[in-house]
Amino acid sequence: MLERFTDEARGVVTLARGRAKELGHSWIGTEHLLLALLDPVAGGTATVLREAGVDAASVRASLARHVPAPGPQGPPLTDEDAQALRTIGIDLQAVLARLEETLGADALTVPAGPERPSRRRTLLLRRRPARAPSGRIGFSGRAKKVLELAVREAVAGRHDRIASEHLLLGLLREGHGRACTILGEQGVDLAALRAATQRSLDRAA
């Protein structure tokens, strides 16, 4: 399918993957496509979105509210738990520090992953900070739907290539992804944005 994409549209797909990795996400979602569509590499969609009052900084700020940034997970026990242990003479942090001193700094860490350690394990194990994915990451179901709808938009318009505008039209037509949620929170009229995107596409034809 990508062979039918224009250079700008291919750039959006590539950039969306890059944005996901930068943010430490293990998926490529509609929000990453939106960030890519805002980049000058996308061509017309960057102008259309900017004229609608959308910019990358505001999208990133909204995204941060929806998806917590990966980072240190903090101690596995609450302050109340630690206090309860102290009442029976156990200083958990001192115990952990002594074990790390004896066994090595990484001896008590386990990789972060989709499954949480059992409560029994979290008493003595601290999770490593989540890291950005290093390998290939896949598109979420909604992002795949956006790509499918972009193709349909091109077919409906009798266009032989899929441009970045088609990707934005597909994103708006999908309508339920995080990208549209963010646009709605920022007061963007999605119908007006669709019309502006269509005009940009018509001018480029």
Tab-separated table of C-alpha atoms in Angstrom:
chain	number	residue	atom	x	y	z
A	1	MET	CA	0.000	0.000	0.000
A	2	LEU	CA	2.810	2.438	0.809
A	3	GLU	CA	3.915	2.496	-2.829
A	4	ARG	CA	0.781	4.541	-3.555
A	5	PHE	CA	1.717	7.149	-0.944
A	6	THR	CA	3.245	10.455	-1.985
A	7	ASP	CA	6.658	11.348	-0.576
A	8	GLU	CA	4.950	13.636	1.966
A	9	ALA	CA	2.566	10.887	3.089
A	10	ARG	CA	5.417	8.409	3.447
A	11	GLY	CA	7.254	11.027	5.459
A	12	VAL	CA	4.254	11.297	7.794
A	13	VAL	CA	4.223	7.534	8.410
A	14	THR	CA	7.974	7.498	9.068
A	15	LEU	CA	7.792	10.556	11.288
A	16	ALA	CA	4.866	9.136	13.274
A	17	ARG	CA	7.034	6.160	14.191
A	18	GLY	CA	9.805	8.544	15.205
A	19	ARG	CA	7.464	10.608	17.380
A	20	ALA	CA	6.249	7.461	19.140
A	21	LYS	CA	9.820	6.409	19.896
A	22	GLU	CA	10.733	9.904	21.118
A	23	LEU	CA	7.834	9.764	23.557
A	24	GLY	CA	8.801	6.280	24.725
A	25	HIS	CA	5.587	4.726	23.461
A	26	SER	CA	5.391	1.123	22.302
A	27	TRP	CA	2.706	1.817	19.690
A	28	ILE	CA	2.022	4.243	16.841
A	29	GLY	CA	-1.357	5.800	17.454
A	30	THR	CA	-3.522	8.467	15.891
A	31	GLU	CA	-1.848	10.971	18.218
A	32	HIS	CA	1.550	10.237	16.661
A	33	LEU	CA	0.073	10.599	13.186
A	34	LEU	CA	-1.327	13.975	14.222
A	35	LEU	CA	2.079	15.124	15.435
A	36	ALA	CA	3.603	13.993	12.135
A	37	LEU	CA	0.908	15.769	10.118
A	38	LEU	CA	1.878	18.997	11.890
A	39	ASP	CA	5.485	18.750	10.706
A	40	PRO	CA	6.527	20.739	7.600
A	41	VAL	CA	7.566	17.446	5.989
A	42	ALA	CA	3.848	16.651	5.697
A	43	GLY	CA	3.220	19.489	3.278
A	44	GLY	CA	-0.302	20.930	3.141
A	45	THR	CA	-1.614	19.408	6.346
A	46	ALA	CA	0.882	21.365	8.447
A	47	THR	CA	-0.571	24.612	7.077
A	48	VAL	CA	-4.181	23.471	7.419
A	49	LEU	CA	-3.688	22.433	11.037
A	50	ARG	CA	-1.771	25.563	11.912
A	51	GLU	CA	-4.534	27.733	10.438
A	52	ALA	CA	-7.021	25.775	12.565
A	53	GLY	CA	-5.050	26.834	15.650
A	54	VAL	CA	-3.261	23.533	16.236
A	55	ASP	CA	0.464	23.326	16.947
A	56	ALA	CA	2.800	20.547	18.003
A	57	ALA	CA	3.460	22.013	21.450
A	58	SER	CA	-0.238	22.081	22.355
A	59	VAL	CA	-0.753	18.547	21.039
A	60	ARG	CA	2.192	17.283	23.070
A	61	ALA	CA	0.855	19.046	26.179
A	62	SER	CA	-2.565	17.439	25.707
A	63	LEU	CA	-0.973	14.074	25.030
A	64	ALA	CA	1.007	14.306	28.260
A	65	ARG	CA	-2.300	14.626	30.135
A	66	HIS	CA	-3.707	11.536	28.431
A	67	VAL	CA	-0.638	9.296	28.475
A	68	PRO	CA	1.782	9.494	31.428
A	69	ALA	CA	5.381	9.766	30.300
A	70	PRO	CA	7.490	6.671	30.961
A	71	GLY	CA	9.941	7.080	33.763
A	72	PRO	CA	10.897	5.826	37.205
A	73	GLN	CA	8.029	3.959	38.765
A	74	GLY	CA	8.764	5.008	42.336
A	75	PRO	CA	8.969	2.769	45.384
A	76	PRO	CA	6.730	-0.314	45.237
A	77	LEU	CA	5.298	0.346	48.689
A	78	THR	CA	3.217	3.277	49.861
A	79	ASP	CA	4.383	5.520	52.697
A	80	GLU	CA	1.845	3.771	54.925
A	81	ASP	CA	3.357	0.382	54.082
A	82	ALA	CA	6.865	1.596	54.822
A	83	GLN	CA	5.678	3.097	58.110
A	84	ALA	CA	4.028	-0.182	59.095
A	85	LEU	CA	7.293	-2.024	58.457
A	86	ARG	CA	9.211	0.524	60.546
A	87	THR	CA	6.900	-0.107	63.502
A	88	ILE	CA	8.153	-3.699	63.583
A	89	GLY	CA	11.765	-2.663	63.182
A	90	ILE	CA	12.200	-3.050	59.419
A	91	ASP	CA	13.640	-0.150	57.408
A	92	LEU	CA	12.871	-1.245	53.845
A	93	GLN	CA	15.160	1.299	52.180
A	94	ALA	CA	18.055	0.267	54.401
A	95	VAL	CA	17.411	-3.387	53.555
A	96	LEU	CA	17.350	-2.625	49.809
A	97	ALA	CA	20.499	-0.519	50.026
A	98	ARG	CA	22.358	-3.279	51.864
A	99	LEU	CA	21.265	-5.920	49.351
A	100	GLU	CA	22.356	-3.757	46.425
A	101	GLU	CA	25.673	-3.122	48.145
A	102	THR	CA	26.188	-6.858	48.515
A	103	LEU	CA	24.701	-8.163	45.268
A	104	GLY	CA	25.240	-5.269	42.871
A	105	ALA	CA	23.241	-2.210	41.821
A	106	ASP	CA	21.052	-4.093	39.311
A	107	ALA	CA	20.401	-7.151	41.437
A	108	LEU	CA	16.988	-5.980	42.662
A	109	THR	CA	15.579	-4.570	39.431
A	110	VAL	CA	13.272	-6.285	36.986
A	111	PRO	CA	12.490	-5.030	33.481
A	112	ALA	CA	9.316	-3.007	33.115
A	113	GLY	CA	6.777	-4.887	31.033
A	114	PRO	CA	3.066	-5.355	30.459
A	115	GLU	CA	2.680	-7.596	33.487
A	116	ARG	CA	3.130	-6.254	36.969
A	117	PRO	CA	5.110	-8.313	39.484
A	118	SER	CA	3.067	-9.960	42.188
A	119	ARG	CA	2.722	-8.057	45.455
A	120	ARG	CA	5.037	-10.541	47.138
A	121	ARG	CA	7.785	-9.785	44.626
A	122	THR	CA	7.296	-6.011	44.777
A	123	LEU	CA	8.200	-6.036	48.449
A	124	LEU	CA	11.841	-6.484	47.521
A	125	LEU	CA	12.025	-5.723	43.815
A	126	ARG	CA	12.076	-2.299	42.232
A	127	ARG	CA	11.259	-1.884	38.608
A	128	ARG	CA	13.666	-0.278	36.184
A	129	PRO	CA	12.496	2.947	34.589
A	130	ALA	CA	10.549	2.306	31.411
A	131	ARG	CA	12.626	2.866	28.319
A	132	ALA	CA	11.702	3.914	24.834
A	133	PRO	CA	11.242	0.922	22.550
A	134	SER	CA	14.378	0.131	20.568
A	135	GLY	CA	12.932	-2.119	17.846
A	136	ARG	CA	10.109	-1.783	15.364
A	137	ILE	CA	6.796	-0.763	16.822
A	138	GLY	CA	3.419	-1.357	15.256
A	139	PHE	CA	0.385	0.748	14.502
A	140	SER	CA	-2.540	0.664	16.891
A	141	GLY	CA	-5.861	-0.602	15.593
A	142	ARG	CA	-7.196	2.920	15.226
A	143	ALA	CA	-4.075	4.129	13.416
A	144	LYS	CA	-4.381	1.208	10.983
A	145	LYS	CA	-7.988	2.232	10.432
A	146	VAL	CA	-6.819	5.768	9.628
A	147	LEU	CA	-4.497	4.388	6.928
A	148	GLU	CA	-7.337	2.299	5.505
A	149	LEU	CA	-9.688	5.273	5.495
A	150	ALA	CA	-7.023	7.417	3.828
A	151	VAL	CA	-6.993	4.947	0.936
A	152	ARG	CA	-10.786	5.085	0.789
A	153	GLU	CA	-10.680	8.877	0.724
A	154	ALA	CA	-8.278	8.755	-2.213
A	155	VAL	CA	-10.478	6.255	-4.069
A	156	ALA	CA	-13.590	8.328	-3.401
A	157	GLY	CA	-11.846	11.396	-4.784
A	158	ARG	CA	-10.559	9.416	-7.779
A	159	HIS	CA	-6.988	10.224	-6.860
A	160	ASP	CA	-4.274	7.803	-7.912
A	161	ARG	CA	-1.950	8.730	-5.039
A	162	ILE	CA	-2.484	8.965	-1.273
A	163	ALA	CA	-1.338	12.346	0.010
A	164	SER	CA	-0.855	13.622	3.538
A	165	GLU	CA	-4.253	15.338	3.207
A	166	HIS	CA	-5.844	11.922	2.706
A	167	LEU	CA	-4.216	10.799	5.949
A	168	LEU	CA	-5.719	13.763	7.792
A	169	LEU	CA	-9.102	13.098	6.184
A	170	GLY	CA	-8.824	9.454	7.286
A	171	LEU	CA	-7.908	10.529	10.814
A	172	LEU	CA	-10.949	12.813	10.990
A	173	ARG	CA	-13.218	10.192	9.464
A	174	GLU	CA	-12.098	7.597	12.019
A	175	GLY	CA	-13.169	10.121	14.603
A	176	HIS	CA	-12.650	8.199	17.842
A	177	GLY	CA	-8.882	8.105	18.280
A	178	ARG	CA	-6.848	10.094	20.751
A	179	ALA	CA	-5.952	12.595	18.028
A	180	CYS	CA	-9.579	13.625	17.532
A	181	THR	CA	-10.055	13.763	21.287
A	182	ILE	CA	-7.127	16.182	21.549
A	183	LEU	CA	-8.402	18.284	18.636
A	184	GLY	CA	-11.823	18.458	20.270
A	185	GLU	CA	-10.326	19.513	23.598
A	186	GLN	CA	-8.548	22.347	21.800
A	187	GLY	CA	-11.816	23.616	20.389
A	188	VAL	CA	-11.151	22.595	16.791
A	189	ASP	CA	-14.258	22.328	14.620
A	190	LEU	CA	-13.625	18.922	13.045
A	191	ALA	CA	-16.102	19.480	10.215
A	192	ALA	CA	-14.458	22.791	9.326
A	193	LEU	CA	-11.035	21.166	9.514
A	194	ARG	CA	-12.192	18.455	7.137
A	195	ALA	CA	-13.472	21.057	4.685
A	196	ALA	CA	-10.177	22.980	4.862
A	197	THR	CA	-8.238	19.766	4.294
A	198	GLN	CA	-10.345	18.962	1.249
A	199	ARG	CA	-9.690	22.445	-0.164
A	200	SER	CA	-5.942	21.951	0.354
A	201	LEU	CA	-6.162	18.652	-1.477
A	202	ASP	CA	-8.099	20.222	-4.348
A	203	ARG	CA	-5.507	22.989	-4.717
A	204	ALA	CA	-2.701	20.427	-4.871
A	205	ALA	CA	-4.471	18.307	-7.504
